[in-house]
Amino acid sequence: MENFMLWGEQKLEIGRILEALFTENQFMAAMIVDDKGRIVSISETYLKVLNLSREEVIGRPAKEITPHTRVMNVLKNGKAVVGYNWRINDHNMIASTIPIIQEGMVVGAFAYSVFMDIWNAQDTIENLITEINMYKDEVDNLYKAKYSFDDIIGKNEAFRKVKKFARQVAQHTISTVLLCGESGTGKELFAQAIHNQSSRSRFPFLRINCAAIPENLLEAELFGYEEGAFTGAKKGGKPGKFELANGGTIFLDEIGEMTLTMQSKLLVALQEQEIERLGGRHPIKVNVRVIAASNKNLENMIESGIFREDLYYRLNVVRLDLPPLRKRADDIPLLCQHIITHLNCRLHTGTKKISSSALEMLSTYAWPGNVRELENVLERAMILADMEKTQVLDERHFMFIKKQLDLCRAAHDQQNLKNAVREFERDLIEKALQDADYDRVKAAELLGIDLSTLYRKLKKYGYSA
Ligand SMILES: Nc1ncnc2c1ncn2[C@@H]1O[C@H](COP(=O)(O)OP(=O)(O)O)[C@@H](O)[C@H]1O
Ligand SMILES: [Mg+2]
């Protein structure tokens, strides 16, 4: 056997190399066929995969042993087939077949397969695909608005009015919109729907969460920067969200979290309709519709001097107040239905409906996290029901919010008691006044209270003094 020079003084026999590669390699299954496609040599690993002995295999046509083999094609065409996927006895393999050519003639073929499962290659690939999809979603989310008005569910009177107004705003104006509402009331949903319904829908929709980005980065995020603007600035600079959103909409979420300095810079950009990149020398014209959102009371913030009044007026051209879920409890059944359908797809659950007693229970809850909380609560309940193999959500599936529910109920009952007492008192006073021919001194006597107390109560119930 010829010696094979590697480097320096090291010498390895080619035969030894082949043996190591071919016979001892546990990660590769290999065989050699002759020009007729008959197996002349096969590795231990391949035999193990086939679950056959050497005697059962040698001399037999490869096609009989592994029907998927490509050796016949390779022998016929003299061309290698590299990297095809196949599956044998629960193993995923990546296979290649190479012709063996001697003096211009195809004299045989070398076929080898690598186990994907041994490498964990399949997991790796699956993970990569999941990751790629995640980035795709991210990119889509970055520049596109997913939701339209049809995705906004609600029949409640007040809610419908807001939705109708938002639709008109989207269609008929290009003005700045301020969305106010507690967290989870659908501010982002409305922002996307407004963009999608507007003439700007073909242009980008960009969201920026002012609370999530530290102040020193927020300016660069919004307005971009030039090369060398600061240490670590990317070569060639970077456009900000205002530039990227040109022609479209920028959604400034949690605007109340912006510092006063940034507020001034934003105000200038809105007034001038142009921005200046950090370290830049020229203003850049931008045509962007601004939708801002806040779950904080901006008026109070103005009073405390932490929100600029002029910026507030600039943003508050059109204002939409999204009601909290507890003020539109009549929408809970409809929302549940909508959310259950969505979650069934995502969770692969088979929830069909929610019982009326469960719905009644959910209606008494205060929902501090609004629709987002309703989504989370339903998700948990659906998983619990699924584990029980039940298709109907019932009160027992919501026991994890029982404590909060009881608190809400107690507050609710207390409110009811107060109201009942008030009504009773009011009726008594009304009756006493009638009996006393509206003589207040007599009425106080009938009621057994001081005149001054009667006056106080009359005032409380809205009678003129
Ligand atoms: N009226 C609604 N109809 C359907 N889904 C809603 C509605 N309001 C809110 N949601 C859902 O609730 C979640 C929170 O909404 P989001 O717009 O992010 O709220 P916010 O920005 O006010 O915190 C989202 O998953 C959204 O799709
Ligand atoms: Mg939000």
Tab-separated table of C-alpha atoms and ligand atoms in Angstrom:
chain	number	residue	atom	x	y	z
A	1	MET	CA	0.000	0.000	0.000
A	2	GLU	CA	1.298	3.375	-1.013
A	3	ASN	CA	2.254	5.792	1.727
A	4	PHE	CA	0.265	8.961	1.950
A	5	MET	CA	2.192	12.068	2.956
A	6	LEU	CA	0.383	14.383	5.300
A	7	TRP	CA	2.728	16.890	6.791
A	8	GLY	CA	6.128	16.923	8.364
A	9	GLU	CA	7.282	13.523	9.432
A	10	GLN	CA	3.829	12.059	9.878
A	11	LYS	CA	3.065	9.198	7.622
A	12	LEU	CA	-0.252	7.495	7.374
A	13	GLU	CA	-1.182	4.569	5.245
A	14	ILE	CA	-4.000	5.265	2.863
A	15	GLY	CA	-5.348	1.830	3.683
A	16	ARG	CA	-5.504	2.730	7.359
A	17	ILE	CA	-7.277	5.967	6.560
A	18	LEU	CA	-9.838	4.189	4.463
A	19	GLU	CA	-10.361	1.596	7.128
A	20	ALA	CA	-10.928	4.249	9.761
A	21	LEU	CA	-13.247	6.191	7.490
A	22	PHE	CA	-15.084	3.299	6.022
A	23	THR	CA	-15.232	0.448	8.505
A	24	GLU	CA	-14.858	2.040	11.906
A	25	ASN	CA	-16.767	5.236	11.343
A	26	GLN	CA	-19.936	5.062	13.415
A	27	PHE	CA	-21.330	8.248	11.969
A	28	MET	CA	-21.290	7.114	8.400
A	29	ALA	CA	-22.823	4.171	6.596
A	30	ALA	CA	-20.959	3.327	3.414
A	31	MET	CA	-20.863	0.765	0.626
A	32	ILE	CA	-19.112	0.182	-2.653
A	33	VAL	CA	-20.831	-1.375	-5.645
A	34	ASP	CA	-19.345	-2.696	-8.878
A	35	ASP	CA	-20.318	-1.579	-12.369
A	36	LYS	CA	-23.440	-3.800	-12.223
A	37	GLY	CA	-24.570	-2.287	-8.960
A	38	ARG	CA	-23.681	-5.327	-6.856
A	39	ILE	CA	-22.397	-4.708	-3.372
A	40	VAL	CA	-18.702	-5.508	-3.071
A	41	SER	CA	-17.992	-3.900	0.259
A	42	ILE	CA	-20.071	-2.506	3.093
A	43	SER	CA	-19.336	-0.863	6.432
A	44	GLU	CA	-20.330	-2.277	9.822
A	45	THR	CA	-22.464	0.761	10.495
A	46	TYR	CA	-24.437	0.247	7.313
A	47	LEU	CA	-25.040	-3.397	8.227
A	48	LYS	CA	-26.290	-2.288	11.625
A	49	VAL	CA	-28.695	0.184	10.064
A	50	LEU	CA	-29.944	-2.457	7.630
A	51	ASN	CA	-30.096	-5.025	10.370
A	52	LEU	CA	-28.435	-7.580	8.071
A	53	SER	CA	-25.241	-9.634	8.193
A	54	ARG	CA	-22.324	-9.217	5.808
A	55	GLU	CA	-23.072	-12.601	4.204
A	56	GLU	CA	-26.632	-11.589	3.436
A	57	VAL	CA	-25.449	-8.528	1.578
A	58	ILE	CA	-22.185	-9.065	-0.292
A	59	GLY	CA	-22.679	-9.844	-3.978
A	60	ARG	CA	-26.346	-8.862	-3.966
A	61	PRO	CA	-27.681	-5.987	-6.086
A	62	ALA	CA	-27.765	-2.799	-3.993
A	63	LYS	CA	-31.272	-2.128	-5.249
A	64	GLU	CA	-32.585	-5.222	-3.497
A	65	ILE	CA	-31.031	-4.282	-0.214
A	66	THR	CA	-31.880	-0.572	-0.227
A	67	PRO	CA	-34.582	0.172	-2.784
A	68	HIS	CA	-34.046	3.949	-2.492
A	69	THR	CA	-30.456	3.825	-3.580
A	70	ARG	CA	-29.327	6.054	-6.414
A	71	VAL	CA	-26.358	3.896	-7.406
A	72	MET	CA	-27.980	2.715	-10.625
A	73	ASN	CA	-28.434	6.291	-11.847
A	74	VAL	CA	-24.920	7.181	-10.852
A	75	LEU	CA	-23.497	4.151	-12.670
A	76	LYS	CA	-25.505	5.035	-15.755
A	77	ASN	CA	-24.738	8.765	-15.869
A	78	GLY	CA	-21.313	8.756	-14.294
A	79	LYS	CA	-22.349	11.794	-12.268
A	80	ALA	CA	-22.356	12.115	-8.503
A	81	VAL	CA	-25.584	12.687	-6.606
A	82	VAL	CA	-24.842	14.583	-3.454
A	83	GLY	CA	-26.819	15.356	-0.327
A	84	TYR	CA	-30.212	13.753	-0.711
A	85	ASN	CA	-32.330	12.912	2.232
A	86	TRP	CA	-33.651	9.498	3.026
A	87	ARG	CA	-35.035	7.506	5.867
A	88	ILE	CA	-34.303	3.926	6.829
A	89	ASN	CA	-35.383	2.013	9.933
A	90	ASP	CA	-36.130	5.201	11.858
A	91	HIS	CA	-32.889	6.920	10.914
A	92	ASN	CA	-32.794	10.114	8.917
A	93	MET	CA	-29.812	10.084	6.634
A	94	ILE	CA	-28.143	12.455	4.250
A	95	ALA	CA	-26.710	10.410	1.421
A	96	SER	CA	-24.349	10.909	-1.475
A	97	THR	CA	-23.292	8.537	-4.228
A	98	ILE	CA	-20.116	9.087	-6.208
A	99	PRO	CA	-19.077	7.172	-9.313
A	100	ILE	CA	-15.700	5.407	-9.254
A	101	ILE	CA	-14.051	6.113	-12.564
A	102	GLN	CA	-11.017	4.281	-13.931
A	103	GLU	CA	-9.501	5.174	-17.279
A	104	GLY	CA	-12.620	7.028	-18.250
A	105	MET	CA	-14.967	4.149	-17.422
A	106	VAL	CA	-17.441	3.943	-14.591
A	107	VAL	CA	-16.336	0.834	-12.739
A	108	GLY	CA	-18.432	1.196	-9.657
A	109	ALA	CA	-19.841	3.629	-7.153
A	110	PHE	CA	-19.238	4.671	-3.604
A	111	ALA	CA	-22.383	5.425	-1.600
A	112	TYR	CA	-22.276	6.884	1.867
A	113	SER	CA	-24.832	8.273	4.236
A	114	VAL	CA	-24.421	10.425	7.308
A	115	PHE	CA	-26.861	10.130	10.160
A	116	MET	CA	-28.699	13.320	10.783
A	117	ASP	CA	-30.046	12.010	14.059
A	118	ILE	CA	-26.581	11.302	15.390
A	119	TRP	CA	-25.483	14.831	14.771
A	120	ASN	CA	-28.745	16.175	16.048
A	121	ALA	CA	-28.783	17.865	12.730
A	122	GLN	CA	-32.505	17.561	12.487
A	123	ASP	CA	-33.039	19.348	15.760
A	124	THR	CA	-30.554	21.948	14.724
A	125	ILE	CA	-32.320	22.501	11.433
A	126	GLU	CA	-35.726	22.592	13.065
A	127	ASN	CA	-34.480	25.096	15.589
A	128	LEU	CA	-33.008	27.199	12.835
A	129	ILE	CA	-36.267	27.140	10.924
A	130	THR	CA	-38.190	28.181	14.029
A	131	GLU	CA	-35.695	30.941	14.583
A	132	ILE	CA	-35.925	32.133	10.984
A	133	ASN	CA	-39.712	32.187	11.212
A	134	MET	CA	-39.454	34.176	14.395
A	135	TYR	CA	-37.245	36.747	12.711
A	136	LYS	CA	-39.588	36.832	9.743
A	137	ASP	CA	-42.452	37.595	12.104
A	138	GLU	CA	-40.345	40.215	13.815
A	139	VAL	CA	-39.552	41.905	10.527
A	140	ASP	CA	-43.186	41.733	9.467
A	141	ASN	CA	-44.180	43.193	12.797
A	142	LEU	CA	-41.582	45.877	12.490
A	143	TYR	CA	-42.811	47.304	9.276
A	144	LYS	CA	-46.344	46.076	8.856
A	145	ALA	CA	-49.599	46.515	10.669
A	146	LYS	CA	-51.338	43.158	11.020
A	147	TYR	CA	-54.709	44.172	12.344
A	148	SER	CA	-57.665	45.862	10.736
A	149	PHE	CA	-60.932	47.125	12.158
A	150	ASP	CA	-62.512	43.718	11.563
A	151	ASP	CA	-60.190	42.303	14.193
A	152	ILE	CA	-61.481	44.743	16.770
A	153	ILE	CA	-64.310	42.999	18.574
A	154	GLY	CA	-66.969	44.779	20.599
A	155	LYS	CA	-70.679	45.628	20.438
A	156	ASN	CA	-70.800	47.732	23.568
A	157	GLU	CA	-72.402	51.090	22.841
A	158	ALA	CA	-69.550	53.297	23.996
A	159	PHE	CA	-66.966	51.034	22.404
A	160	ARG	CA	-68.761	51.024	19.062
A	161	LYS	CA	-68.761	54.800	19.062
A	162	VAL	CA	-65.005	54.925	19.583
A	163	LYS	CA	-64.484	52.368	16.845
A	164	LYS	CA	-66.689	54.284	14.427
A	165	PHE	CA	-64.882	57.507	15.161
A	166	ALA	CA	-61.510	55.816	14.712
A	167	ARG	CA	-62.595	54.529	11.315
A	168	GLN	CA	-63.558	58.035	10.222
A	169	VAL	CA	-60.315	59.435	11.525
A	170	ALA	CA	-58.363	56.835	9.573
A	171	GLN	CA	-60.169	57.504	6.327
A	172	HIS	CA	-60.620	61.212	6.345
A	173	THR	CA	-57.643	62.784	7.956
A	174	ILE	CA	-53.948	62.519	8.221
A	175	SER	CA	-53.885	64.104	11.614
A	176	THR	CA	-52.057	62.934	14.678
A	177	VAL	CA	-54.027	60.582	16.910
A	178	LEU	CA	-53.719	60.175	20.645
A	179	LEU	CA	-54.916	56.832	22.003
A	180	CYS	CA	-55.667	56.816	25.705
A	181	GLY	CA	-56.616	53.804	27.740
A	182	GLU	CA	-55.426	51.404	30.365
A	183	SER	CA	-52.962	48.726	29.443
A	184	GLY	CA	-54.527	45.931	27.389
A	185	THR	CA	-57.490	47.933	26.122
A	186	GLY	CA	-56.429	47.634	22.487
A	187	LYS	CA	-54.414	50.798	21.815
A	188	GLU	CA	-51.958	49.028	19.564
A	189	LEU	CA	-54.781	47.209	17.803
A	190	PHE	CA	-56.437	50.557	17.043
A	191	ALA	CA	-53.162	52.098	15.882
A	192	GLN	CA	-52.635	49.282	13.385
A	193	ALA	CA	-56.238	49.340	12.219
A	194	ILE	CA	-56.088	53.103	11.639
A	195	HIS	CA	-52.932	52.734	9.585
A	196	ASN	CA	-54.370	49.865	7.542
A	197	GLN	CA	-57.579	51.732	6.863
A	198	SER	CA	-55.759	54.867	5.778
A	199	SER	CA	-54.348	55.860	2.429
A	200	ARG	CA	-50.925	55.185	3.941
A	201	SER	CA	-51.536	51.453	4.317
A	202	ARG	CA	-49.109	50.543	1.527
A	203	PHE	CA	-46.334	52.319	3.388
A	204	PRO	CA	-44.596	51.134	6.528
A	205	PHE	CA	-46.082	51.031	9.996
A	206	LEU	CA	-43.418	51.298	12.670
A	207	ARG	CA	-43.873	50.941	16.368
A	208	ILE	CA	-41.569	52.241	19.002
A	209	ASN	CA	-42.040	51.615	22.679
A	210	CYS	CA	-40.780	54.741	24.407
A	211	ALA	CA	-40.737	52.957	27.774
A	212	ALA	CA	-38.534	50.116	26.607
A	213	ILE	CA	-35.655	52.156	25.196
A	214	PRO	CA	-33.225	54.097	27.377
A	215	GLU	CA	-33.181	57.816	26.695
A	216	ASN	CA	-29.711	57.946	25.163
A	217	LEU	CA	-30.747	55.344	22.583
A	218	LEU	CA	-34.246	56.631	21.964
A	219	GLU	CA	-33.056	59.657	20.036
A	220	ALA	CA	-30.929	57.499	17.726
A	221	GLU	CA	-33.830	55.081	17.309
A	222	LEU	CA	-36.257	57.825	16.371
A	223	PHE	CA	-34.064	60.108	14.303
A	224	GLY	CA	-31.097	57.930	13.303
A	225	TYR	CA	-27.447	58.895	13.306
A	226	GLU	CA	-24.524	59.628	11.004
A	227	GLU	CA	-21.303	57.694	10.889
A	228	GLY	CA	-19.037	58.685	13.763
A	229	ALA	CA	-21.823	60.379	15.723
A	230	PHE	CA	-20.736	58.494	18.833
A	231	THR	CA	-18.432	55.633	19.754
A	232	GLY	CA	-19.922	52.450	18.448
A	233	ALA	CA	-21.959	54.206	15.767
A	234	LYS	CA	-22.323	51.929	12.753
A	235	LYS	CA	-20.320	52.648	9.634
A	236	GLY	CA	-22.393	54.599	7.163
A	237	GLY	CA	-24.795	55.676	9.909
A	238	LYS	CA	-28.308	54.425	10.427
A	239	PRO	CA	-31.720	55.813	9.553
A	240	GLY	CA	-34.151	56.340	12.412
A	241	LYS	CA	-37.726	55.128	12.612
A	242	PHE	CA	-39.066	58.442	11.327
A	243	GLU	CA	-37.090	58.032	8.130
A	244	LEU	CA	-37.983	54.363	7.793
A	245	ALA	CA	-41.656	55.147	8.279
A	246	ASN	CA	-41.635	57.791	5.571
A	247	GLY	CA	-44.994	57.861	3.831
A	248	GLY	CA	-46.468	55.665	6.523
A	249	THR	CA	-47.261	55.760	10.212
A	250	ILE	CA	-45.170	55.774	13.336
A	251	PHE	CA	-46.749	54.468	16.530
A	252	LEU	CA	-45.208	56.014	19.620
A	253	ASP	CA	-46.283	53.668	22.373
A	254	GLU	CA	-46.193	54.747	26.026
A	255	ILE	CA	-45.400	58.315	25.095
A	256	GLY	CA	-45.806	59.307	28.760
A	257	GLU	CA	-42.477	57.626	29.481
A	258	MET	CA	-40.509	59.986	27.279
A	259	THR	CA	-38.167	62.352	29.088
A	260	LEU	CA	-38.730	66.089	28.832
A	261	THR	CA	-35.653	66.501	26.636
A	262	MET	CA	-36.896	63.915	24.173
A	263	GLN	CA	-40.346	65.467	24.299
A	264	SER	CA	-38.877	68.774	23.084
A	265	LYS	CA	-37.019	67.065	20.270
A	266	LEU	CA	-40.143	65.224	19.221
A	267	LEU	CA	-42.134	68.438	19.302
A	268	VAL	CA	-39.656	70.120	16.967
A	269	ALA	CA	-39.806	67.168	14.574
A	270	LEU	CA	-43.615	67.301	14.547
A	271	GLN	CA	-43.741	71.030	14.027
A	272	GLU	CA	-41.125	71.178	11.314
A	273	GLN	CA	-41.998	67.823	9.741
A	274	GLU	CA	-38.327	67.201	9.468
A	275	ILE	CA	-35.747	65.435	11.538
A	276	GLU	CA	-32.042	65.674	12.002
A	277	ARG	CA	-29.906	62.597	12.450
A	278	LEU	CA	-27.590	62.549	15.446
A	279	GLY	CA	-24.302	64.021	14.274
A	280	GLY	CA	-25.991	65.067	11.038
A	281	ARG	CA	-25.738	68.489	9.472
A	282	HIS	CA	-28.829	68.646	7.333
A	283	PRO	CA	-32.445	68.329	8.264
A	284	ILE	CA	-34.332	65.577	6.439
A	285	LYS	CA	-37.961	66.070	5.386
A	286	VAL	CA	-40.269	63.332	6.554
A	287	ASN	CA	-43.906	62.681	5.858
A	288	VAL	CA	-45.120	60.514	8.698
A	289	ARG	CA	-48.405	60.206	10.506
A	290	VAL	CA	-47.935	59.992	14.245
A	291	ILE	CA	-50.160	57.883	16.455
A	292	ALA	CA	-49.244	58.131	20.121
A	293	ALA	CA	-50.538	56.045	22.996
A	294	SER	CA	-50.508	56.394	26.731
A	295	ASN	CA	-51.919	54.452	29.625
A	296	LYS	CA	-51.063	57.291	31.963
A	297	ASN	CA	-53.122	60.386	32.511
A	298	LEU	CA	-51.159	62.949	30.508
A	299	GLU	CA	-53.148	65.876	31.919
A	300	ASN	CA	-52.017	64.977	35.416
A	301	MET	CA	-48.484	64.677	34.132
A	302	ILE	CA	-48.705	68.173	32.671
A	303	GLU	CA	-49.832	69.458	36.075
A	304	SER	CA	-46.858	67.803	37.711
A	305	GLY	CA	-44.555	69.292	35.093
A	306	ILE	CA	-43.378	65.999	33.622
A	307	PHE	CA	-45.181	66.230	30.317
A	308	ARG	CA	-44.942	69.206	27.985
A	309	GLU	CA	-48.254	70.909	27.480
A	310	ASP	CA	-47.351	72.075	23.959
A	311	LEU	CA	-46.496	68.537	22.898
A	312	TYR	CA	-49.739	67.312	24.422
A	313	TYR	CA	-51.757	69.749	22.305
A	314	ARG	CA	-49.783	68.791	19.247
A	315	LEU	CA	-50.600	65.100	19.794
A	316	ASN	CA	-54.116	65.590	21.051
A	317	VAL	CA	-55.534	66.637	17.681
A	318	VAL	CA	-57.761	63.601	17.597
A	319	ARG	CA	-58.172	61.725	20.804
A	320	LEU	CA	-59.619	58.259	21.290
A	321	ASP	CA	-60.394	57.030	24.778
A	322	LEU	CA	-60.579	53.258	24.898
A	323	PRO	CA	-62.865	52.077	27.681
A	324	PRO	CA	-61.558	49.550	30.198
A	325	LEU	CA	-63.043	46.068	29.962
A	326	ARG	CA	-64.925	46.378	33.262
A	327	LYS	CA	-66.902	49.240	31.708
A	328	ARG	CA	-67.867	47.076	28.750
A	329	ALA	CA	-68.523	43.793	30.536
A	330	ASP	CA	-71.363	43.167	28.061
A	331	ASP	CA	-68.645	42.449	25.486
A	332	ILE	CA	-67.065	39.665	27.523
A	333	PRO	CA	-69.066	36.795	25.931
A	334	LEU	CA	-68.262	37.974	22.409
A	335	LEU	CA	-64.599	38.558	23.218
A	336	CYS	CA	-64.350	35.121	24.839
A	337	GLN	CA	-65.764	33.482	21.744
A	338	HIS	CA	-63.329	35.344	19.516
A	339	ILE	CA	-60.319	34.643	21.718
A	340	ILE	CA	-61.193	30.952	22.164
A	341	THR	CA	-61.303	30.464	18.388
A	342	HIS	CA	-57.906	32.111	18.048
A	343	LEU	CA	-56.343	30.224	20.916
A	344	ASN	CA	-57.652	26.872	19.682
A	345	CYS	CA	-55.519	27.372	16.580
A	346	ARG	CA	-52.454	28.376	18.508
A	347	LEU	CA	-52.701	25.882	21.372
A	348	HIS	CA	-54.183	23.033	19.317
A	349	THR	CA	-56.967	22.752	21.858
A	350	GLY	CA	-60.582	21.867	21.146
A	351	THR	CA	-62.506	24.218	23.389
A	352	LYS	CA	-66.026	24.566	22.021
A	353	LYS	CA	-67.643	27.030	24.379
A	354	ILE	CA	-67.747	28.637	27.761
A	355	SER	CA	-70.605	27.971	30.172
A	356	SER	CA	-72.976	30.787	31.047
A	357	SER	CA	-72.176	30.507	34.750
A	358	ALA	CA	-68.474	30.922	33.961
A	359	LEU	CA	-69.273	33.937	31.800
A	360	GLU	CA	-71.329	35.429	34.578
A	361	MET	CA	-68.436	34.940	36.949
A	362	LEU	CA	-65.992	36.611	34.544
A	363	SER	CA	-68.345	39.570	34.199
A	364	THR	CA	-68.005	40.418	37.880
A	365	TYR	CA	-64.203	40.563	37.685
A	366	ALA	CA	-62.497	43.966	37.457
A	367	TRP	CA	-59.984	43.014	34.703
A	368	PRO	CA	-57.142	45.389	35.608
A	369	GLY	CA	-55.199	44.001	32.625
A	370	ASN	CA	-58.223	44.323	30.332
A	371	VAL	CA	-58.454	42.279	27.111
A	372	ARG	CA	-54.828	41.157	27.380
A	373	GLU	CA	-55.607	39.703	30.799
A	374	LEU	CA	-58.765	38.075	29.464
A	375	GLU	CA	-56.621	36.400	26.787
A	376	ASN	CA	-54.182	35.108	29.398
A	377	VAL	CA	-56.906	33.885	31.727
A	378	LEU	CA	-58.676	32.072	28.892
A	379	GLU	CA	-55.431	30.490	27.775
A	380	ARG	CA	-54.829	29.052	31.226
A	381	ALA	CA	-58.414	27.836	31.526
A	382	MET	CA	-58.271	26.215	28.084
A	383	ILE	CA	-55.109	24.339	28.960
A	384	LEU	CA	-56.703	23.102	32.183
A	385	ALA	CA	-59.836	22.001	30.324
A	386	ASP	CA	-57.718	20.330	27.680
A	387	MET	CA	-55.875	18.304	30.310
A	388	GLU	CA	-59.285	17.114	31.530
A	389	LYS	CA	-60.323	16.461	27.942
A	390	THR	CA	-63.294	18.785	28.440
A	391	GLN	CA	-64.570	20.973	25.623
A	392	VAL	CA	-66.610	23.374	27.715
A	393	LEU	CA	-64.962	25.927	29.976
A	394	ASP	CA	-66.670	26.028	33.323
A	395	GLU	CA	-66.266	27.927	36.580
A	396	ARG	CA	-63.839	25.333	37.924
A	397	HIS	CA	-61.347	26.138	35.158
A	398	PHE	CA	-61.111	29.703	36.420
A	399	MET	CA	-60.412	28.888	40.055
A	400	PHE	CA	-56.918	30.390	39.721
A	401	ILE	CA	-58.472	33.864	39.700
A	402	LYS	CA	-60.925	32.979	42.469
A	403	LYS	CA	-59.188	35.083	45.084
A	404	GLN	CA	-59.237	38.217	42.951
A	405	LEU	CA	-62.796	37.419	41.930
A	406	ASP	CA	-63.949	37.199	45.531
A	407	LEU	CA	-62.359	40.553	46.252
A	408	CYS	CA	-64.126	42.070	43.268
A	409	ARG	CA	-67.392	40.520	44.298
A	410	ALA	CA	-67.082	41.869	47.822
A	411	ALA	CA	-66.413	45.348	46.468
A	412	HIS	CA	-69.335	44.911	44.110
A	413	ASP	CA	-71.691	43.791	46.922
A	414	GLN	CA	-70.552	46.660	49.092
A	415	GLN	CA	-71.345	49.040	46.281
A	416	ASN	CA	-74.746	47.426	45.929
A	417	LEU	CA	-75.439	47.797	49.643
A	418	LYS	CA	-74.468	51.467	49.586
A	419	ASN	CA	-76.744	52.075	46.628
A	420	ALA	CA	-79.639	50.239	48.281
A	421	VAL	CA	-79.265	52.285	51.462
A	422	ARG	CA	-79.157	55.501	49.468
A	423	GLU	CA	-82.261	54.592	47.524
A	424	PHE	CA	-84.144	53.614	50.662
A	425	GLU	CA	-83.210	56.854	52.406
A	426	ARG	CA	-84.153	58.895	49.407
A	427	ASP	CA	-87.558	57.226	49.152
A	428	LEU	CA	-88.215	57.864	52.869
A	429	ILE	CA	-87.360	61.543	52.519
A	430	GLU	CA	-89.482	61.870	49.410
A	431	LYS	CA	-92.445	60.295	51.196
A	432	ALA	CA	-91.996	62.464	54.326
A	433	LEU	CA	-91.906	65.597	52.163
A	434	GLN	CA	-95.121	64.574	50.442
A	435	ASP	CA	-96.823	63.783	53.748
A	436	ALA	CA	-95.726	67.164	55.127
A	437	ASP	CA	-96.905	69.013	52.013
A	438	TYR	CA	-93.313	69.930	51.312
A	439	ASP	CA	-92.938	71.745	54.613
A	440	ARG	CA	-89.359	70.922	55.470
A	441	VAL	CA	-89.616	71.565	59.220
A	442	LYS	CA	-92.550	69.143	59.443
A	443	ALA	CA	-90.803	66.601	57.214
A	444	ALA	CA	-87.720	66.676	59.483
A	445	GLU	CA	-89.987	66.082	62.452
A	446	LEU	CA	-91.690	63.144	60.716
A	447	LEU	CA	-88.301	61.658	59.923
A	448	GLY	CA	-86.983	62.273	63.440
A	449	ILE	CA	-83.917	64.199	62.244
A	450	ASP	CA	-82.614	67.770	62.614
A	451	LEU	CA	-83.560	70.300	60.021
A	452	SER	CA	-79.889	70.814	59.175
A	453	THR	CA	-79.478	67.073	58.577
A	454	LEU	CA	-82.481	67.103	56.279
A	455	TYR	CA	-80.983	69.992	54.301
A	456	ARG	CA	-77.706	68.134	53.976
A	457	LYS	CA	-79.462	65.024	52.698
A	458	LEU	CA	-81.620	66.989	50.287
A	459	LYS	CA	-78.516	68.502	48.849
A	460	LYS	CA	-76.953	65.073	48.582
A	461	TYR	CA	-79.900	63.809	46.546
A	462	GLY	CA	-79.886	66.787	44.262
A	463	TYR	CA	-82.876	68.746	45.598
A	464	SER	CA	-82.530	72.490	45.492
A	465	ALA	CA	-82.092	73.923	48.928
B	1	LIG	N1	-61.535	44.911	21.057
B	1	LIG	C1	-60.663	43.907	20.925
B	1	LIG	N2	-60.973	42.848	20.143
B	1	LIG	C2	-60.129	41.828	20.008
B	1	LIG	N3	-58.925	41.757	20.607
B	1	LIG	C3	-58.564	42.765	21.398
B	1	LIG	C4	-59.407	43.897	21.596
B	1	LIG	N4	-58.779	44.761	22.414
B	1	LIG	C5	-57.602	44.192	22.726
B	1	LIG	N5	-57.453	43.009	22.112
B	1	LIG	C6	-56.308	42.097	22.234
B	1	LIG	O1	-55.768	42.266	23.527
B	1	LIG	C7	-54.350	42.317	23.498
B	1	LIG	C8	-53.866	43.650	24.019
B	1	LIG	O2	-54.174	44.662	23.084
B	1	LIG	P1	-53.176	45.876	22.781
B	1	LIG	O3	-53.667	46.561	21.568
B	1	LIG	O4	-51.776	45.391	22.757
B	1	LIG	O5	-53.434	46.741	24.084
B	1	LIG	P2	-52.656	48.015	24.618
B	1	LIG	O6	-51.750	48.503	23.538
B	1	LIG	O7	-53.721	48.985	24.961
B	1	LIG	O8	-51.923	47.552	25.839
B	1	LIG	C9	-53.951	42.051	22.066
B	1	LIG	O9	-53.660	40.703	21.908
B	1	LIG	C10	-55.173	42.438	21.275
B	1	LIG	O10	-55.242	41.728	20.100
B	2	MG	MG	-49.589	48.274	24.216
